[in-house]
PDB file of C-alpha atoms in Angstrom:
ATOM      1  CA  MET K 118     -44.046 -10.037  23.335  1.00 75.00           C
ATOM      2  CA  PRO K 119     -45.840  -6.719  23.982  1.00 80.00           C
ATOM      3  CA  TYR K 120     -45.218  -3.977  21.445  1.00 82.00           C
ATOM      4  CA  SER K 121     -42.879  -1.327  22.851  1.00 80.00           C
ATOM      5  CA  GLY K 122     -42.815   1.271  20.082  1.00 85.00           C
ATOM      6  CA  SER K 123     -40.701   1.618  16.938  1.00 85.00           C
ATOM      7  CA  LYS K 124     -37.155   2.927  17.157  1.00 86.00           C
ATOM      8  CA  ALA K 125     -37.142   4.038  13.520  1.00 89.00           C
ATOM      9  CA  GLN K 126     -35.613   7.410  12.744  1.00 92.00           C
ATOM     10  CA  ALA K 127     -36.562  10.060  10.214  1.00 90.00           C
ATOM     11  CA  GLY K 128     -34.283  10.943   7.334  1.00 91.00           C
ATOM     12  CA  ARG K 129     -34.609  14.676   7.715  1.00 90.00           C
ATOM     13  CA  GLY K 130     -31.388  16.216   8.984  1.00 92.00           C
ATOM     14  CA  SER K 131     -29.199  13.779   7.050  1.00 95.00           C
ATOM     15  CA  THR K 132     -26.347  15.198   5.022  1.00 97.00           C
ATOM     16  CA  LEU K 133     -24.502  14.061   1.926  1.00 97.00           C
ATOM     17  CA  SER K 134     -20.982  15.454   1.612  1.00 98.00           C
ATOM     18  CA  ILE K 135     -18.262  15.287  -1.028  1.00 98.00           C
ATOM     19  CA  GLY K 136     -14.512  15.543  -0.841  1.00 97.00           C
ATOM     20  CA  ALA K 137     -11.573  14.458   1.276  1.00 96.00           C
ATOM     21  CA  THR K 138     -12.543  17.307   3.612  1.00 96.00           C
ATOM     22  CA  PRO K 139     -16.291  16.719   3.487  1.00 97.00           C
ATOM     23  CA  THR K 140     -18.295  19.595   2.048  1.00 98.00           C
ATOM     24  CA  GLU K 141     -22.023  19.245   2.466  1.00 97.00           C
ATOM     25  CA  ILE K 142     -23.992  19.152  -0.771  1.00 98.00           C
ATOM     26  CA  GLY K 143     -26.812  21.612  -0.122  1.00 96.00           C
ATOM     27  CA  GLU K 144     -30.546  20.966  -0.482  1.00 96.00           C
ATOM     28  CA  VAL K 145     -30.313  17.270  -1.273  1.00 96.00           C
ATOM     29  CA  SER K 146     -33.909  16.020  -1.376  1.00 95.00           C
ATOM     30  CA  ASP K 147     -33.682  12.264  -1.973  1.00 94.00           C
ATOM     31  CA  VAL K 148     -30.950   9.637  -1.720  1.00 96.00           C
ATOM     32  CA  PRO K 149     -31.946   6.089  -2.711  1.00 94.00           C
ATOM     33  CA  PHE K 150     -28.815   4.655  -1.148  1.00 93.00           C
ATOM     34  CA  ASN K 151     -27.911   1.489  -3.038  1.00 92.00           C
ATOM     35  CA  ARG K 152     -25.018  -0.480  -1.638  1.00 92.00           C
ATOM     36  CA  PRO K 153     -22.894  -2.990  -3.560  1.00 93.00           C
ATOM     37  CA  GLU K 154     -24.623  -6.314  -4.152  1.00 94.00           C
ATOM     38  CA  TRP K 155     -22.980  -9.695  -3.815  1.00 96.00           C
ATOM     39  CA  ASP K 156     -22.242 -11.604  -7.001  1.00 96.00           C
ATOM     40  CA  PHE K 157     -22.638 -15.368  -7.008  1.00 96.00           C
ATOM     41  CA  VAL K 158     -21.293 -18.409  -8.793  1.00 97.00           C
ATOM     42  CA  GLU K 159     -23.192 -21.647  -8.927  1.00 97.00           C
ATOM     43  CA  THR K 160     -21.733 -24.611  -7.089  1.00 97.00           C
ATOM     44  CA  THR K 161     -24.515 -27.093  -7.762  1.00 97.00           C
ATOM     45  CA  ASN K 162     -23.063 -30.572  -8.202  1.00 97.00           C
ATOM     46  CA  PHE K 163     -24.170 -34.174  -8.365  1.00 95.00           C
ATOM     47  CA  ASP K 164     -24.263 -34.362  -4.586  1.00 94.00           C
ATOM     48  CA  SER K 165     -26.638 -31.386  -4.267  1.00 95.00           C
ATOM     49  CA  THR K 166     -30.196 -32.294  -3.260  1.00 92.00           C
ATOM     50  CA  ILE K 167     -33.220 -30.703  -4.964  1.00 94.00           C
ATOM     51  CA  ASP K 168     -31.984 -27.110  -4.423  1.00 95.00           C
ATOM     52  CA  ALA K 169     -29.265 -25.343  -6.379  1.00 96.00           C
ATOM     53  CA  GLU K 170     -26.286 -24.077  -4.442  1.00 97.00           C
ATOM     54  CA  VAL K 171     -24.380 -20.820  -4.881  1.00 97.00           C
ATOM     55  CA  LEU K 172     -21.312 -19.162  -3.423  1.00 97.00           C
ATOM     56  CA  THR K 173     -20.662 -15.443  -2.897  1.00 97.00           C
ATOM     57  CA  VAL K 174     -17.557 -14.294  -4.707  1.00 97.00           C
ATOM     58  CA  ILE K 175     -17.371 -10.501  -4.826  1.00 95.00           C
ATOM     59  CA  ARG K 176     -19.617  -7.464  -4.352  1.00 95.00           C
ATOM     60  CA  LYS K 177     -20.487  -5.555  -7.498  1.00 94.00           C
ATOM     61  CA  VAL K 178     -20.348  -1.773  -7.662  1.00 92.00           C
ATOM     62  CA  ALA K 179     -23.523   0.144  -6.857  1.00 94.00           C
ATOM     63  CA  THR K 180     -25.281   3.030  -8.598  1.00 95.00           C
ATOM     64  CA  ILE K 181     -26.716   5.828  -6.479  1.00 95.00           C
ATOM     65  CA  ASP K 182     -28.970   8.511  -7.996  1.00 95.00           C
ATOM     66  CA  PHE K 183     -29.618  11.464  -5.707  1.00 97.00           C
ATOM     67  CA  THR K 184     -31.712  14.565  -6.329  1.00 97.00           C
ATOM     68  CA  PHE K 185     -31.352  18.133  -5.108  1.00 97.00           C
ATOM     69  CA  ASN K 186     -32.723  21.658  -5.466  1.00 96.00           C
ATOM     70  CA  ARG K 187     -30.211  23.537  -7.589  1.00 97.00           C
ATOM     71  CA  VAL K 188     -28.537  26.343  -5.642  1.00 95.00           C
ATOM     72  CA  SER K 189     -26.057  28.322  -7.703  1.00 95.00           C
ATOM     73  CA  SER K 190     -23.845  29.376  -4.794  1.00 92.00           C
ATOM     74  CA  ASP K 191     -23.720  26.076  -2.905  1.00 96.00           C
ATOM     75  CA  ALA K 192     -20.137  24.925  -2.290  1.00 97.00           C
ATOM     76  CA  GLY K 193     -21.039  21.225  -2.272  1.00 97.00           C
ATOM     77  CA  GLN K 194     -22.937  21.446  -5.557  1.00 98.00           C
ATOM     78  CA  THR K 195     -19.989  23.335  -7.053  1.00 97.00           C
ATOM     79  CA  ALA K 196     -17.663  20.536  -5.924  1.00 97.00           C
ATOM     80  CA  VAL K 197     -19.993  17.976  -7.519  1.00 98.00           C
ATOM     81  CA  GLU K 198     -19.826  19.864 -10.821  1.00 97.00           C
ATOM     82  CA  THR K 199     -16.012  19.980 -10.627  1.00 97.00           C
ATOM     83  CA  ALA K 200     -15.794  16.236  -9.969  1.00 97.00           C
ATOM     84  CA  TYR K 201     -18.242  15.529 -12.787  1.00 98.00           C
ATOM     85  CA  GLN K 202     -16.193  17.557 -15.246  1.00 97.00           C
ATOM     86  CA  SER K 203     -12.899  15.876 -14.269  1.00 97.00           C
ATOM     87  CA  GLY K 204     -14.157  12.309 -13.956  1.00 96.00           C
ATOM     88  CA  ALA K 205     -12.114  11.945 -10.785  1.00 96.00           C
ATOM     89  CA  LEU K 206     -12.909   9.446  -8.060  1.00 97.00           C
ATOM     90  CA  SER K 207     -14.363  11.373  -5.103  1.00 98.00           C
ATOM     91  CA  SER K 208     -15.012  10.624  -1.439  1.00 98.00           C
ATOM     92  CA  PHE K 209     -18.569  10.828  -0.108  1.00 98.00           C
ATOM     93  CA  VAL K 210     -20.167  10.689   3.336  1.00 98.00           C
ATOM     94  CA  LEU K 211     -23.851  10.048   4.006  1.00 97.00           C
ATOM     95  CA  GLN K 212     -24.392  11.175   7.594  1.00 97.00           C
ATOM     96  CA  LEU K 213     -27.633  10.155   9.259  1.00 97.00           C
ATOM     97  CA  PRO K 214     -29.125  12.169  12.130  1.00 95.00           C
ATOM     98  CA  LYS K 215     -28.568  11.094  15.706  1.00 94.00           C
ATOM     99  CA  THR K 216     -31.089   8.633  17.047  1.00 93.00           C
ATOM    100  CA  SER K 217     -32.782   9.297  20.350  1.00 89.00           C
ATOM    101  CA  THR K 218     -30.014   7.379  22.144  1.00 90.00           C
ATOM    102  CA  GLN K 219     -26.999   8.806  20.327  1.00 94.00           C
ATOM    103  CA  THR K 220     -25.403  11.897  21.811  1.00 94.00           C
ATOM    104  CA  THR K 221     -22.355  12.637  19.653  1.00 95.00           C
ATOM    105  CA  ALA K 222     -23.173  11.728  16.068  1.00 95.00           C
ATOM    106  CA  GLY K 223     -25.458   9.521  14.027  1.00 96.00           C
ATOM    107  CA  ASP K 224     -24.475   6.584  11.879  1.00 97.00           C
ATOM    108  CA  LYS K 225     -22.581   7.372   8.708  1.00 97.00           C
ATOM    109  CA  TYR K 226     -21.694   5.653   5.456  1.00 97.00           C
ATOM    110  CA  THR K 227     -18.455   6.492   3.675  1.00 97.00           C
ATOM    111  CA  PHE K 228     -17.660   5.521   0.131  1.00 97.00           C
ATOM    112  CA  SER K 229     -15.843   6.566  -3.031  1.00 97.00           C
ATOM    113  CA  ALA K 230     -17.629   7.097  -6.302  1.00 97.00           C
ATOM    114  CA  TYR K 231     -17.365   8.520  -9.777  1.00 98.00           C
ATOM    115  CA  ILE K 232     -19.932  11.097 -10.853  1.00 98.00           C
ATOM    116  CA  VAL K 233     -21.272   9.411 -13.937  1.00 97.00           C
ATOM    117  CA  ALA K 234     -23.953  11.986 -14.788  1.00 97.00           C
ATOM    118  CA  SER K 235     -25.165  15.339 -13.511  1.00 97.00           C
ATOM    119  CA  ASN K 236     -28.477  16.361 -15.025  1.00 97.00           C
ATOM    120  CA  LEU K 237     -30.995  19.156 -14.538  1.00 96.00           C
ATOM    121  CA  LYS K 238     -34.752  19.418 -14.805  1.00 96.00           C
ATOM    122  CA  VAL K 239     -35.850  22.917 -15.810  1.00 96.00           C
ATOM    123  CA  SER K 240     -39.565  23.581 -16.089  1.00 92.00           C
ATOM    124  CA  PRO K 241     -41.668  26.766 -16.105  1.00 89.00           C
ATOM    125  CA  LYS K 242     -43.996  25.076 -13.612  1.00 88.00           C
ATOM    126  CA  ASP K 243     -41.468  23.875 -11.060  1.00 91.00           C
ATOM    127  CA  LYS K 244     -38.201  24.558  -9.242  1.00 92.00           C
ATOM    128  CA  VAL K 245     -34.885  23.867 -10.972  1.00 95.00           C
ATOM    129  CA  ALA K 246     -33.801  20.448  -9.701  1.00 96.00           C
ATOM    130  CA  GLY K 247     -30.796  18.251 -10.343  1.00 96.00           C
ATOM    131  CA  THR K 248     -30.113  14.537 -10.439  1.00 97.00           C
ATOM    132  CA  VAL K 249     -26.634  13.102  -9.993  1.00 98.00           C
ATOM    133  CA  ARG K 250     -25.698   9.501 -10.748  1.00 97.00           C
ATOM    134  CA  LEU K 251     -22.843   8.013  -8.743  1.00 97.00           C
ATOM    135  CA  GLN K 252     -20.961   4.809  -9.494  1.00 97.00           C
ATOM    136  CA  THR K 253     -19.321   3.498  -6.355  1.00 96.00           C
ATOM    137  CA  SER K 254     -15.864   1.989  -6.343  1.00 96.00           C
ATOM    138  CA  GLY K 255     -14.718  -0.084  -3.425  1.00 94.00           C
ATOM    139  CA  PRO K 256     -16.520  -0.556  -0.138  1.00 93.00           C
ATOM    140  CA  VAL K 257     -19.445   1.370   1.344  1.00 94.00           C
ATOM    141  CA  THR K 258     -18.503   1.409   4.983  1.00 95.00           C
ATOM    142  CA  LEU K 259     -20.869   1.870   7.896  1.00 97.00           C
ATOM    143  CA  THR K 260     -19.612   3.600  11.028  1.00 97.00           C
ATOM    144  CA  VAL K 261     -22.124   3.359  13.829  1.00 97.00           C
ATOM    145  CA  GLY K 262     -22.666   6.572  15.747  1.00 95.00           C
ATOM    146  CA  SER K 263     -22.598   7.046  19.498  1.00 95.00           C
TER     147      SER K 263
ATOM    148  CA  MET E 287     -44.683  39.458   5.809  1.00 66.00           C
ATOM    149  CA  GLN E 288     -46.316  36.080   5.183  1.00 89.00           C
ATOM    150  CA  MET E 289     -47.110  34.932   1.686  1.00 94.00           C
ATOM    151  CA  GLN E 290     -50.779  35.960   2.033  1.00 95.00           C
ATOM    152  CA  GLU E 291     -49.862  39.490   3.080  1.00 95.00           C
ATOM    153  CA  GLY E 292     -47.602  39.836   0.064  1.00 96.00           C
ATOM    154  CA  LEU E 293     -50.371  38.435  -2.132  1.00 97.00           C
ATOM    155  CA  VAL E 294     -52.938  40.955  -0.879  1.00 97.00           C
ATOM    156  CA  ALA E 295     -50.471  43.812  -1.393  1.00 96.00           C
ATOM    157  CA  LEU E 296     -49.880  42.569  -4.948  1.00 97.00           C
ATOM    158  CA  LEU E 297     -53.599  42.444  -5.716  1.00 97.00           C
ATOM    159  CA  LYS E 298     -54.304  45.879  -4.250  1.00 97.00           C
ATOM    160  CA  ALA E 299     -51.458  47.318  -6.318  1.00 97.00           C
ATOM    161  CA  SER E 300     -53.035  46.132  -9.575  1.00 97.00           C
ATOM    162  CA  SER E 301     -54.599  49.111 -11.326  1.00 97.00           C
ATOM    163  CA  ALA E 302     -56.693  46.823 -13.536  1.00 97.00           C
ATOM    164  CA  LEU E 303     -58.137  45.111 -10.471  1.00 97.00           C
ATOM    165  CA  THR E 304     -58.704  48.245  -8.407  1.00 97.00           C
ATOM    166  CA  ALA E 305     -60.532  49.796 -11.389  1.00 97.00           C
ATOM    167  CA  LEU E 306     -63.074  46.975 -11.053  1.00 97.00           C
ATOM    168  CA  ILE E 307     -63.293  46.351  -7.296  1.00 97.00           C
ATOM    169  CA  GLY E 308     -61.351  49.096  -5.522  1.00 96.00           C
ATOM    170  CA  THR E 309     -59.624  47.526  -2.505  1.00 94.00           C
ATOM    171  CA  ARG E 310     -62.388  44.989  -1.831  1.00 97.00           C
ATOM    172  CA  VAL E 311     -60.087  41.987  -1.449  1.00 97.00           C
ATOM    173  CA  PHE E 312     -61.412  39.561   1.166  1.00 97.00           C
ATOM    174  CA  ALA E 313     -59.967  36.438   2.751  1.00 96.00           C
ATOM    175  CA  VAL E 314     -61.904  33.167   2.367  1.00 96.00           C
ATOM    176  CA  GLU E 315     -65.457  34.588   2.199  1.00 94.00           C
ATOM    177  CA  ALA E 316     -67.038  37.751   0.853  1.00 93.00           C
ATOM    178  CA  PRO E 317     -69.083  39.823   3.304  1.00 93.00           C
ATOM    179  CA  PRO E 318     -72.899  39.770   3.111  1.00 91.00           C
ATOM    180  CA  ASP E 319     -73.348  43.499   2.481  1.00 93.00           C
ATOM    181  CA  LEU E 320     -74.153  44.273  -1.168  1.00 92.00           C
ATOM    182  CA  ALA E 321     -72.194  47.511  -0.831  1.00 95.00           C
ATOM    183  CA  ASP E 322     -69.022  45.391  -0.802  1.00 96.00           C
ATOM    184  CA  TYR E 323     -69.611  44.114  -4.354  1.00 96.00           C
ATOM    185  CA  PRO E 324     -68.170  43.645  -6.858  1.00 97.00           C
ATOM    186  CA  CYS E 325     -65.210  42.156  -5.032  1.00 97.00           C
ATOM    187  CA  MET E 326     -62.810  39.260  -4.910  1.00 98.00           C
ATOM    188  CA  THR E 327     -61.863  36.602  -2.400  1.00 98.00           C
ATOM    189  CA  TYR E 328     -58.822  34.406  -1.920  1.00 98.00           C
ATOM    190  CA  ALA E 329     -58.383  31.237   0.113  1.00 97.00           C
ATOM    191  CA  LEU E 330     -55.624  28.718   0.772  1.00 97.00           C
ATOM    192  CA  VAL E 331     -57.099  25.398  -0.339  1.00 97.00           C
ATOM    193  CA  GLY E 332     -54.208  22.979  -0.305  1.00 96.00           C
ATOM    194  CA  GLY E 333     -50.571  22.469  -1.056  1.00 94.00           C
ATOM    195  CA  SER E 334     -47.449  20.531  -0.305  1.00 91.00           C
ATOM    196  CA  SER E 335     -43.893  20.918   0.807  1.00 88.00           C
ATOM    197  CA  ASP E 336     -40.938  19.337  -0.949  1.00 85.00           C
ATOM    198  CA  LEU E 337     -38.390  18.898   1.804  1.00 88.00           C
ATOM    199  CA  PRO E 338     -34.646  18.601   1.271  1.00 91.00           C
ATOM    200  CA  PHE E 339     -32.505  17.333   4.138  1.00 91.00           C
ATOM    201  CA  ASP E 340     -31.334  20.707   5.374  1.00 89.00           C
ATOM    202  CA  ASN E 341     -34.197  23.233   5.263  1.00 88.00           C
ATOM    203  CA  SER E 342     -37.923  23.703   4.704  1.00 88.00           C
ATOM    204  CA  GLY E 343     -37.527  23.520   0.965  1.00 90.00           C
ATOM    205  CA  VAL E 344     -40.066  24.837  -1.476  1.00 92.00           C
ATOM    206  CA  THR E 345     -43.664  25.178  -0.319  1.00 93.00           C
ATOM    207  CA  ARG E 346     -46.316  24.873  -2.997  1.00 95.00           C
ATOM    208  CA  GLN E 347     -49.520  26.582  -1.902  1.00 96.00           C
ATOM    209  CA  ARG E 348     -52.748  26.115  -3.812  1.00 97.00           C
ATOM    210  CA  VAL E 349     -54.761  29.335  -3.735  1.00 98.00           C
ATOM    211  CA  GLU E 350     -58.335  29.818  -4.926  1.00 98.00           C
ATOM    212  CA  PHE E 351     -59.430  33.238  -6.163  1.00 98.00           C
ATOM    213  CA  ASN E 352     -62.978  34.308  -6.926  1.00 97.00           C
ATOM    214  CA  GLY E 353     -64.269  37.288  -8.866  1.00 97.00           C
ATOM    215  CA  LEU E 354     -67.758  38.128  -7.526  1.00 97.00           C
ATOM    216  CA  SER E 355     -70.451  40.282  -9.088  1.00 97.00           C
ATOM    217  CA  PHE E 356     -74.191  40.640  -8.637  1.00 96.00           C
ATOM    218  CA  LYS E 357     -74.326  42.870 -11.697  1.00 95.00           C
ATOM    219  CA  SER E 358     -73.238  40.517 -14.477  1.00 95.00           C
ATOM    220  CA  TYR E 359     -71.223  37.473 -15.488  1.00 96.00           C
ATOM    221  CA  ASP E 360     -69.179  39.735 -17.731  1.00 97.00           C
ATOM    222  CA  GLU E 361     -68.086  41.815 -14.752  1.00 97.00           C
ATOM    223  CA  ALA E 362     -67.120  38.711 -12.756  1.00 97.00           C
ATOM    224  CA  THR E 363     -65.014  37.349 -15.621  1.00 97.00           C
ATOM    225  CA  LYS E 364     -63.226  40.691 -15.980  1.00 98.00           C
ATOM    226  CA  ILE E 365     -62.322  40.516 -12.291  1.00 98.00           C
ATOM    227  CA  ARG E 366     -60.986  36.993 -12.800  1.00 98.00           C
ATOM    228  CA  ALA E 367     -58.918  38.112 -15.788  1.00 97.00           C
ATOM    229  CA  ALA E 368     -57.443  40.976 -13.763  1.00 98.00           C
ATOM    230  CA  ILE E 369     -56.584  38.564 -10.925  1.00 98.00           C
ATOM    231  CA  ALA E 370     -54.860  36.249 -13.385  1.00 97.00           C
ATOM    232  CA  ALA E 371     -52.845  39.083 -14.892  1.00 97.00           C
ATOM    233  CA  ALA E 372     -51.721  40.256 -11.462  1.00 97.00           C
ATOM    234  CA  VAL E 373     -50.826  36.856  -9.988  1.00 97.00           C
ATOM    235  CA  ASP E 374     -49.446  34.924 -12.949  1.00 95.00           C
ATOM    236  CA  GLY E 375     -45.655  34.690 -12.822  1.00 93.00           C
ATOM    237  CA  TRP E 376     -45.449  36.535  -9.490  1.00 95.00           C
ATOM    238  CA  THR E 377     -41.909  36.504  -8.086  1.00 94.00           C
ATOM    239  CA  GLN E 378     -40.873  38.669  -5.158  1.00 95.00           C
ATOM    240  CA  LYS E 379     -38.699  38.679  -2.055  1.00 93.00           C
ATOM    241  CA  LEU E 380     -41.006  39.823   0.740  1.00 93.00           C
ATOM    242  CA  THR E 381     -39.793  42.025   3.580  1.00 91.00           C
ATOM    243  CA  ASP E 382     -39.519  39.134   6.043  1.00 91.00           C
ATOM    244  CA  GLY E 383     -37.415  37.051   3.646  1.00 91.00           C
ATOM    245  CA  THR E 384     -40.209  34.879   2.281  1.00 93.00           C
ATOM    246  CA  ASN E 385     -39.175  34.328  -1.324  1.00 93.00           C
ATOM    247  CA  ILE E 386     -41.960  33.960  -3.866  1.00 95.00           C
ATOM    248  CA  LEU E 387     -40.428  31.812  -6.615  1.00 94.00           C
ATOM    249  CA  ASN E 388     -43.252  31.362  -9.063  1.00 94.00           C
ATOM    250  CA  SER E 389     -46.990  31.456  -9.535  1.00 95.00           C
ATOM    251  CA  VAL E 390     -48.671  29.274 -12.138  1.00 94.00           C
ATOM    252  CA  SER E 391     -52.298  28.728 -13.003  1.00 94.00           C
ATOM    253  CA  LEU E 392     -53.571  25.199 -12.465  1.00 94.00           C
ATOM    254  CA  ASN E 393     -57.279  25.863 -13.056  1.00 94.00           C
ATOM    255  CA  PRO E 394     -57.880  28.775 -15.430  1.00 92.00           C
ATOM    256  CA  GLY E 395     -61.592  29.009 -14.667  1.00 93.00           C
ATOM    257  CA  THR E 396     -64.727  27.496 -13.202  1.00 93.00           C
ATOM    258  CA  ASP E 397     -67.996  29.426 -13.080  1.00 96.00           C
ATOM    259  CA  PHE E 398     -70.755  29.345 -10.466  1.00 93.00           C
ATOM    260  CA  VAL E 399     -73.926  31.209  -9.634  1.00 91.00           C
ATOM    261  CA  THR E 400     -74.895  31.416  -5.973  1.00 88.00           C
ATOM    262  CA  GLU E 401     -78.409  31.061  -4.658  1.00 84.00           C
ATOM    263  CA  GLN E 402     -78.509  34.844  -4.349  1.00 86.00           C
ATOM    264  CA  ARG E 403     -77.623  35.050  -8.063  1.00 91.00           C
ATOM    265  CA  CYS E 404     -74.109  36.307  -7.523  1.00 95.00           C
ATOM    266  CA  PHE E 405     -71.821  35.392 -10.401  1.00 96.00           C
ATOM    267  CA  ARG E 406     -68.685  33.722  -9.080  1.00 96.00           C
ATOM    268  CA  CYS E 407     -65.743  33.234 -11.439  1.00 97.00           C
ATOM    269  CA  LEU E 408     -63.040  31.064  -9.912  1.00 97.00           C
ATOM    270  CA  ILE E 409     -59.401  30.666 -10.810  1.00 98.00           C
ATOM    271  CA  GLU E 410     -56.684  28.696  -8.992  1.00 98.00           C
ATOM    272  CA  PHE E 411     -52.953  29.130  -8.803  1.00 97.00           C
ATOM    273  CA  TYR E 412     -50.015  27.283  -7.354  1.00 96.00           C
ATOM    274  CA  ILE E 413     -47.745  29.741  -5.561  1.00 96.00           C
ATOM    275  CA  ASP E 414     -44.261  28.369  -4.874  1.00 95.00           C
ATOM    276  CA  TYR E 415     -42.195  30.015  -2.158  1.00 94.00           C
ATOM    277  CA  THR E 416     -39.453  29.421   0.376  1.00 93.00           C
ATOM    278  CA  LEU E 417     -39.583  30.449   4.021  1.00 91.00           C
ATOM    279  CA  PRO E 418     -37.176  33.039   5.412  1.00 88.00           C
ATOM    280  CA  SER E 419     -33.756  31.522   6.006  1.00 78.00           C
TER     281      SER E 419
END
């Protein structure tokens, strides 16, 4: 089949938001977006051949560490700090940019998570940057854009 | 005002530097006329941008500075020291909104002698800045 060109999209222009009314977290620089992984139980029995057999049972929670440039006045970063201090379960939306064929909105992932940790890196040789660790609870749901 | 324009203004405002070279601050290459020495040059020699999702982020520009003297090595090193004192820790919001966040030395000194026996004392800085928003 002749090659027709990749339809990959760039990550720039994505947004990560927090809250029931989503507030964009400003200057997020990296989101390794880990989704819940399936857990397995083994079902190998005397009738199995030479390969073990497993069965999916439930998806385990995922950990997501994202980084950002610290901006003192950013409303989303302020909301992150509030949620971290309270330990409350918060809603998040990772909104991807529109692809070349989407006209209204890009794909998005919605999930709930606890803010497990909110750390800073402060160095005389670099910008002040933050790292937040999220622990998801429940599903990470994909809504395809259009 | 781009970062380079702000940088040149900073250097020309340094009394320690102007005492040595006047306003003889040249981009990339020094002129061939001996009347223009001692002097200094600056050049953008590399860098990177650290992009967040929503803006141009922080630009890290690598800048090379040279103190140049046909008279003596001592004079060239004094020019380099004056450059370092002026540039190190530079923070400033320029008139166009370019925000100079920091300036740190990454190479405190390398020395050369040109074929024409001009002493060249080099120093390099990283200058971190954000573009106008």
